[in-house]
Amino acid sequence: ETGVTQSPTHLIKTRGQQVTLRCSSQSGHNTVSWYQQALGQGPQFIFQYYREEENGRGNFPPRFSGLQFPNYSSELNVNALELDDSALYLCASSAGGRGGPGETQYFGPGTRLLVL
Amino acid sequence: AQTVTQSQPEMSVQEAETVTLSCTYDTSESNYYLFWYKQPPSRQMILVIRQEAYKQQNATENRFSVNFQKAAKSFSLKISDSQLGDTAMYFCAFMTNSNSGYALNFGKGTSLLVTP
C-alpha cells in the first residue's frame, strides 16, 4: 500500500510568482485536505476536496486554490506569492464519505516553500 | 471559535520514564473526534492515537494512552517507557463538522525531547 506522497520536496520562489504543489493520496482514499504549517506553529487548514469538489475551506484568501483529479490526486495553487506564504504545506488523505469526523487523515511529508 | 491549547511548549523526559502532554480544547459541538499526531524532525506527521468523543473509555495504543475528560474538555497524552525515537513535536487536534468541512484544528504543539 502506497502512502501519501507530495512533490516537490522543496521550492524557492520570489514574491508575486505563482506555485503549484502536488499530492498523491493513499490508495483507497477519496478525500484530500491541505494544510499550511508556518515555522513553530501547528498546521492550519486551507481546504478539502472530496471526489473532485471542494468540501470545505479555511480562512485563506482566494489566491489559494486547488484541484482534485479523478484518481483523487490533488494540486494546491498559490497565486501572487507573498513573503508570509513561506511555510511547510502538508497534504492529508482520508477514506470514506467527505472525510467525515470519523475519518483519520494521513499526512504526506510536505513541501517546504520559501518565498523571497 | 474552536481552539486547541497545548500549554507546554517544551518537555523533556529520560528514556524509560513516563511523560504526560497536556491539551485542552474548546468547541460547542457534541460530536467530534480527538487526535494526537507526532511530527519528528523528518517532518512527516504521524497519527499516534485517536479518541471518539462519544466513547467514555480512554484510547490506548501500546505505550501511548490518553486521559479524556469531556466535561473539562481535556485530552492529555501519556507516553510510557519513553524511547529515544519518541523525540518529536506532538500536536493535539480535534475534528468536527463545521462550515469549513471536516478539518483538523491543531494546537501549537509540544516539543518532546527524550534523553538517554
Short mmCIF file of N, CA, C and O in Angstrom, two decimals, chain B residues 1 5-6 12-13 16 18 26-27 29 34-36 49-50 60 63 68 74 76 78 83 91 93 97-98 103 105 109:
data_model
loop_
_atom_site.label_atom_id
_atom_site.label_comp_id
_atom_site.label_asym_id
_atom_site.label_seq_id
_atom_site.Cartn_x
_atom_site.Cartn_y
_atom_site.Cartn_z
N ALA B 1 -15.52 30.32 18.28
CA ALA B 1 -14.29 29.81 17.67
C ALA B 1 -13.88 28.51 18.34
O ALA B 1 -14.10 28.32 19.53
N THR B 5 -5.49 24.21 22.85
CA THR B 5 -4.41 24.81 23.61
C THR B 5 -3.49 23.73 24.16
O THR B 5 -3.93 22.83 24.87
N GLN B 6 -2.22 23.86 23.83
CA GLN B 6 -1.19 22.99 24.40
C GLN B 6 -0.29 23.92 25.22
O GLN B 6 0.45 24.72 24.66
N SER B 12 10.85 17.52 28.53
CA SER B 12 11.97 16.60 28.45
C SER B 12 11.72 15.42 29.38
O SER B 12 11.15 15.60 30.47
N VAL B 13 12.11 14.24 28.95
CA VAL B 13 11.93 13.04 29.78
C VAL B 13 13.10 12.10 29.53
O VAL B 13 13.67 12.07 28.43
N ALA B 16 12.83 5.50 29.17
CA ALA B 16 12.15 4.52 30.03
C ALA B 16 11.20 5.15 31.03
O ALA B 16 10.44 4.42 31.68
N THR B 18 8.01 7.94 32.18
CA THR B 18 6.68 8.27 31.68
C THR B 18 6.51 9.78 31.63
O THR B 18 6.98 10.49 32.52
N ASP B 26 -11.71 23.74 22.92
CA ASP B 26 -12.98 24.43 23.12
C ASP B 26 -13.83 24.27 21.87
O ASP B 26 -13.41 24.67 20.79
N THR B 27 -14.98 23.67 22.02
CA THR B 27 -15.92 23.53 20.92
C THR B 27 -17.32 23.45 21.49
O THR B 27 -17.50 22.96 22.61
N GLU B 29 -19.61 21.86 19.69
CA GLU B 29 -20.16 20.67 19.07
C GLU B 29 -20.22 19.52 20.08
O GLU B 29 -19.42 19.46 21.02
N LEU B 34 -10.93 13.41 18.57
CA LEU B 34 -9.68 13.98 19.07
C LEU B 34 -8.51 13.13 18.61
O LEU B 34 -8.62 11.90 18.55
N PHE B 35 -7.41 13.78 18.33
CA PHE B 35 -6.24 13.10 17.80
C PHE B 35 -4.97 13.64 18.45
O PHE B 35 -4.90 14.81 18.82
N TRP B 36 -3.99 12.79 18.54
CA TRP B 36 -2.61 13.20 18.80
C TRP B 36 -1.78 12.76 17.59
O TRP B 36 -1.82 11.59 17.20
N ILE B 49 -2.63 8.46 18.14
CA ILE B 49 -3.80 7.89 18.78
C ILE B 49 -5.01 8.77 18.50
O ILE B 49 -4.85 9.97 18.25
N ARG B 50 -6.20 8.19 18.53
CA ARG B 50 -7.42 8.93 18.32
C ARG B 50 -8.47 8.52 19.33
O ARG B 50 -8.42 7.41 19.87
N THR B 60 -6.11 3.56 23.92
CA THR B 60 -4.75 3.10 24.22
C THR B 60 -4.15 2.47 22.97
O THR B 60 -4.85 1.74 22.26
N ARG B 63 2.29 1.85 24.00
CA ARG B 63 2.83 2.68 25.08
C ARG B 63 2.10 4.02 25.23
O ARG B 63 2.41 4.80 26.14
N PHE B 68 -9.05 11.30 28.68
CA PHE B 68 -10.06 12.14 28.07
C PHE B 68 -11.08 12.54 29.13
O PHE B 68 -11.77 11.68 29.69
N SER B 74 -10.58 18.25 28.18
CA SER B 74 -9.16 17.97 28.34
C SER B 74 -8.83 16.64 27.68
O SER B 74 -9.61 15.68 27.77
N SER B 76 -5.28 14.65 27.43
CA SER B 76 -3.84 14.55 27.61
C SER B 76 -3.31 13.22 27.08
O SER B 76 -4.04 12.22 27.02
N LYS B 78 -0.37 10.30 27.47
CA LYS B 78 0.65 9.70 28.33
C LYS B 78 1.50 8.75 27.51
O LYS B 78 0.96 7.87 26.82
N GLN B 83 11.01 6.22 24.66
CA GLN B 83 12.14 5.78 23.85
C GLN B 83 12.72 6.97 23.09
O GLN B 83 12.03 7.96 22.85
N PHE B 91 1.36 17.15 18.38
CA PHE B 91 0.24 18.05 18.16
C PHE B 91 -1.06 17.38 18.58
O PHE B 91 -1.34 16.24 18.19
N ALA B 93 -5.15 17.62 18.25
CA ALA B 93 -6.08 18.16 17.25
C ALA B 93 -7.46 17.58 17.47
O ALA B 93 -7.60 16.46 17.98
N ASN B 97 -17.64 18.54 12.30
CA ASN B 97 -18.25 19.08 11.10
C ASN B 97 -18.53 20.56 11.32
O ASN B 97 -19.08 20.95 12.33
N SER B 98 -18.11 21.36 10.39
CA SER B 98 -18.34 22.80 10.51
C SER B 98 -18.53 23.35 9.11
O SER B 98 -18.50 22.62 8.12
N ALA B 103 -12.35 19.54 9.02
CA ALA B 103 -10.97 19.98 9.14
C ALA B 103 -10.41 19.65 10.50
O ALA B 103 -11.11 19.67 11.51
N ASN B 105 -8.34 20.82 13.59
CA ASN B 105 -7.90 22.02 14.28
C ASN B 105 -6.74 21.63 15.20
O ASN B 105 -6.93 20.83 16.12
N GLY B 109 1.49 22.75 19.50
CA GLY B 109 2.44 21.67 19.64
C GLY B 109 3.27 21.73 20.91
O GLY B 109 3.45 22.79 21.52
#
